[in-house]
XYZ file of C-alpha atoms in Angstrom:
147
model
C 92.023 133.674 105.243
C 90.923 136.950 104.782
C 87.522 137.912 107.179
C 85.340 139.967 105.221
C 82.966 142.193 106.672
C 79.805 144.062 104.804
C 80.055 147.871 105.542
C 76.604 147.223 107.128
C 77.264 144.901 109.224
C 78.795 145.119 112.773
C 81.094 142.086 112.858
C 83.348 140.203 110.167
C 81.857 137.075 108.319
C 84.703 134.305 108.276
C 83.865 132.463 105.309
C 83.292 128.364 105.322
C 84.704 126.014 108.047
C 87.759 125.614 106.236
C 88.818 128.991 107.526
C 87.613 128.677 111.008
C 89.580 125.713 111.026
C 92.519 126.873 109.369
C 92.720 130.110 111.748
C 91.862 127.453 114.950
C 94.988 125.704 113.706
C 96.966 129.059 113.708
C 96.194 129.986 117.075
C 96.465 126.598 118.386
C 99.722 125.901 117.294
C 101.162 129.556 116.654
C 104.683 127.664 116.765
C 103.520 125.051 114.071
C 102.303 125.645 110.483
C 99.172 124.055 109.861
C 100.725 121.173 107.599
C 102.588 120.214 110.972
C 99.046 120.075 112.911
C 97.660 118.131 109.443
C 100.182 115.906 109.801
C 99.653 115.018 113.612
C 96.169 113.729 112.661
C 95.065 110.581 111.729
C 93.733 109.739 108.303
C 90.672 109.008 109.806
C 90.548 112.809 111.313
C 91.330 114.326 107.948
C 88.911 112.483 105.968
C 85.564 113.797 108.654
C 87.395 117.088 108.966
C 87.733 117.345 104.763
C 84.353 115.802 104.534
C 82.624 118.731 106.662
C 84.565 121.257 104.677
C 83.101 119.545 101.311
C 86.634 119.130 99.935
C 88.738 116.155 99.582
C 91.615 114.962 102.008
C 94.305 115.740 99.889
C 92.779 119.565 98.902
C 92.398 119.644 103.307
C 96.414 118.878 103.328
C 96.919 121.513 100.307
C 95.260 124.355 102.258
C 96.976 123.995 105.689
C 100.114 123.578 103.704
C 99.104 126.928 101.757
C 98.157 129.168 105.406
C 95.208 130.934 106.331
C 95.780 133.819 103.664
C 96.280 131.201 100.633
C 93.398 132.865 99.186
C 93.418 136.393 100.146
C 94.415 136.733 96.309
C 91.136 135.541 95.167
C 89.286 138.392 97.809
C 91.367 141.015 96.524
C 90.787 140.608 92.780
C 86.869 140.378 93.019
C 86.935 144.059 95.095
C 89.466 145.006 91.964
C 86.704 143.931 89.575
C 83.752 145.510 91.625
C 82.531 141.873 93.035
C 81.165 141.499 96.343
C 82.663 138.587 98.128
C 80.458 138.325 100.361
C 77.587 138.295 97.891
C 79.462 135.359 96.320
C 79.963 133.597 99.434
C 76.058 133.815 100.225
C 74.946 132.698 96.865
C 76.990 130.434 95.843
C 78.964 128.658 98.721
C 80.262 125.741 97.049
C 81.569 128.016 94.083
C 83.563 130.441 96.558
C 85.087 127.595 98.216
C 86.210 126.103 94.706
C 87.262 129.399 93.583
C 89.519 129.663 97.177
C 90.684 126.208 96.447
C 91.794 126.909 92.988
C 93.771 130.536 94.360
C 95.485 128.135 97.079
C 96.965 126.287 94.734
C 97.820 128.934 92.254
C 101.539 129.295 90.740
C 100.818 132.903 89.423
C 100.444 134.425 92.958
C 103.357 137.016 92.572
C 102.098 137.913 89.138
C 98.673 138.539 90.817
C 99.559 140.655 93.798
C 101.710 142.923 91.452
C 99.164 143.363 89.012
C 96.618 143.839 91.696
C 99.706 146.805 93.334
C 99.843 148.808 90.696
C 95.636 148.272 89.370
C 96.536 145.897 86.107
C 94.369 142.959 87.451
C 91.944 143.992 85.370
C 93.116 143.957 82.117
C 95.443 140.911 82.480
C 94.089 138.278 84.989
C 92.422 136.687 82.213
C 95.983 135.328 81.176
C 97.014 133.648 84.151
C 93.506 133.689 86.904
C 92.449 130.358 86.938
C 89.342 132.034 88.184
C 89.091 134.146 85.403
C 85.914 132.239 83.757
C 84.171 132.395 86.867
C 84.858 135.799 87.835
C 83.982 137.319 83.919
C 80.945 135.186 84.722
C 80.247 137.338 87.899
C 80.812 140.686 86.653
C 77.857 140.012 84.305
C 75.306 139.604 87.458
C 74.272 142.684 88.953
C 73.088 141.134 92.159
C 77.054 140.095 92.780
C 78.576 143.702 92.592
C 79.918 146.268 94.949
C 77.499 148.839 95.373
């Protein structure tokens, strides 16, 4: 994942334990992907460690099998929108984490980052975002927008 940092602030704000763990796993095991580590734990292990992270097991397994930038997507196209992930991530925690959950498991990545190159994201995420509701919902709430 992504670390986003305010302009005001003086160091980066990883967001949620699932990306401190994630990242852990990636400089760890720099040789293994992170479904390798996953698998090397007991189900035990995964259930406390998806448990902390308020997710399930099987979303835990998802998102070390997706990386640490599965959701980079999802950062990306609220700045394209004027959104302030960090704002997000402050406000409403368990929403963000849903939202990055819902971007790792996307099939319309490629479409995303293309339309995000060349500054369609706007107009056409609706069509294939399944954050689209969420983020329309955002743009409506002044108090979640790039200054």
């Amino acid at each position: 994942m992504t670390e986003i940092a305010r302009p005001d602030a003086a160091t980066p704000y990883e967001p949620g334990f699932a990306g401190r763990f994630l990242r852990w796993c990636a400089k760890a095991y720099s040789a293994a992907s992170e479904a390798e580590v996953i698998a090397t734990m007991d189900e035990r292990m995964i259930s406390e460690i998806a448990r902390d992270c308020s997710i399930s097991p099987q979303d835990l397994v998802r998102l070390a099998r997706a990386g640490p930038e599965a959701a980079d997507e999802m950062l990306a196209m609220m700045r394209h929108l004027g959104i302030d992930p960090v704002e997000v991530l402050l406000q409403h925690p368990a929403l963000f984490r849903d939202m990055q959950l819902r971007c790792a498991k996307c099939s319309a990545k490629s479409r995303c980052r293309r339309d995000l190159s060349n500054s369609n994201a706007g107009k056409q995420f609706g069509h294939y975002c399944g954050n689209s509701d969420e983020l329309n919902a955002m743009r409506t709430q002044p108090n979640l927008m790039l200054d």
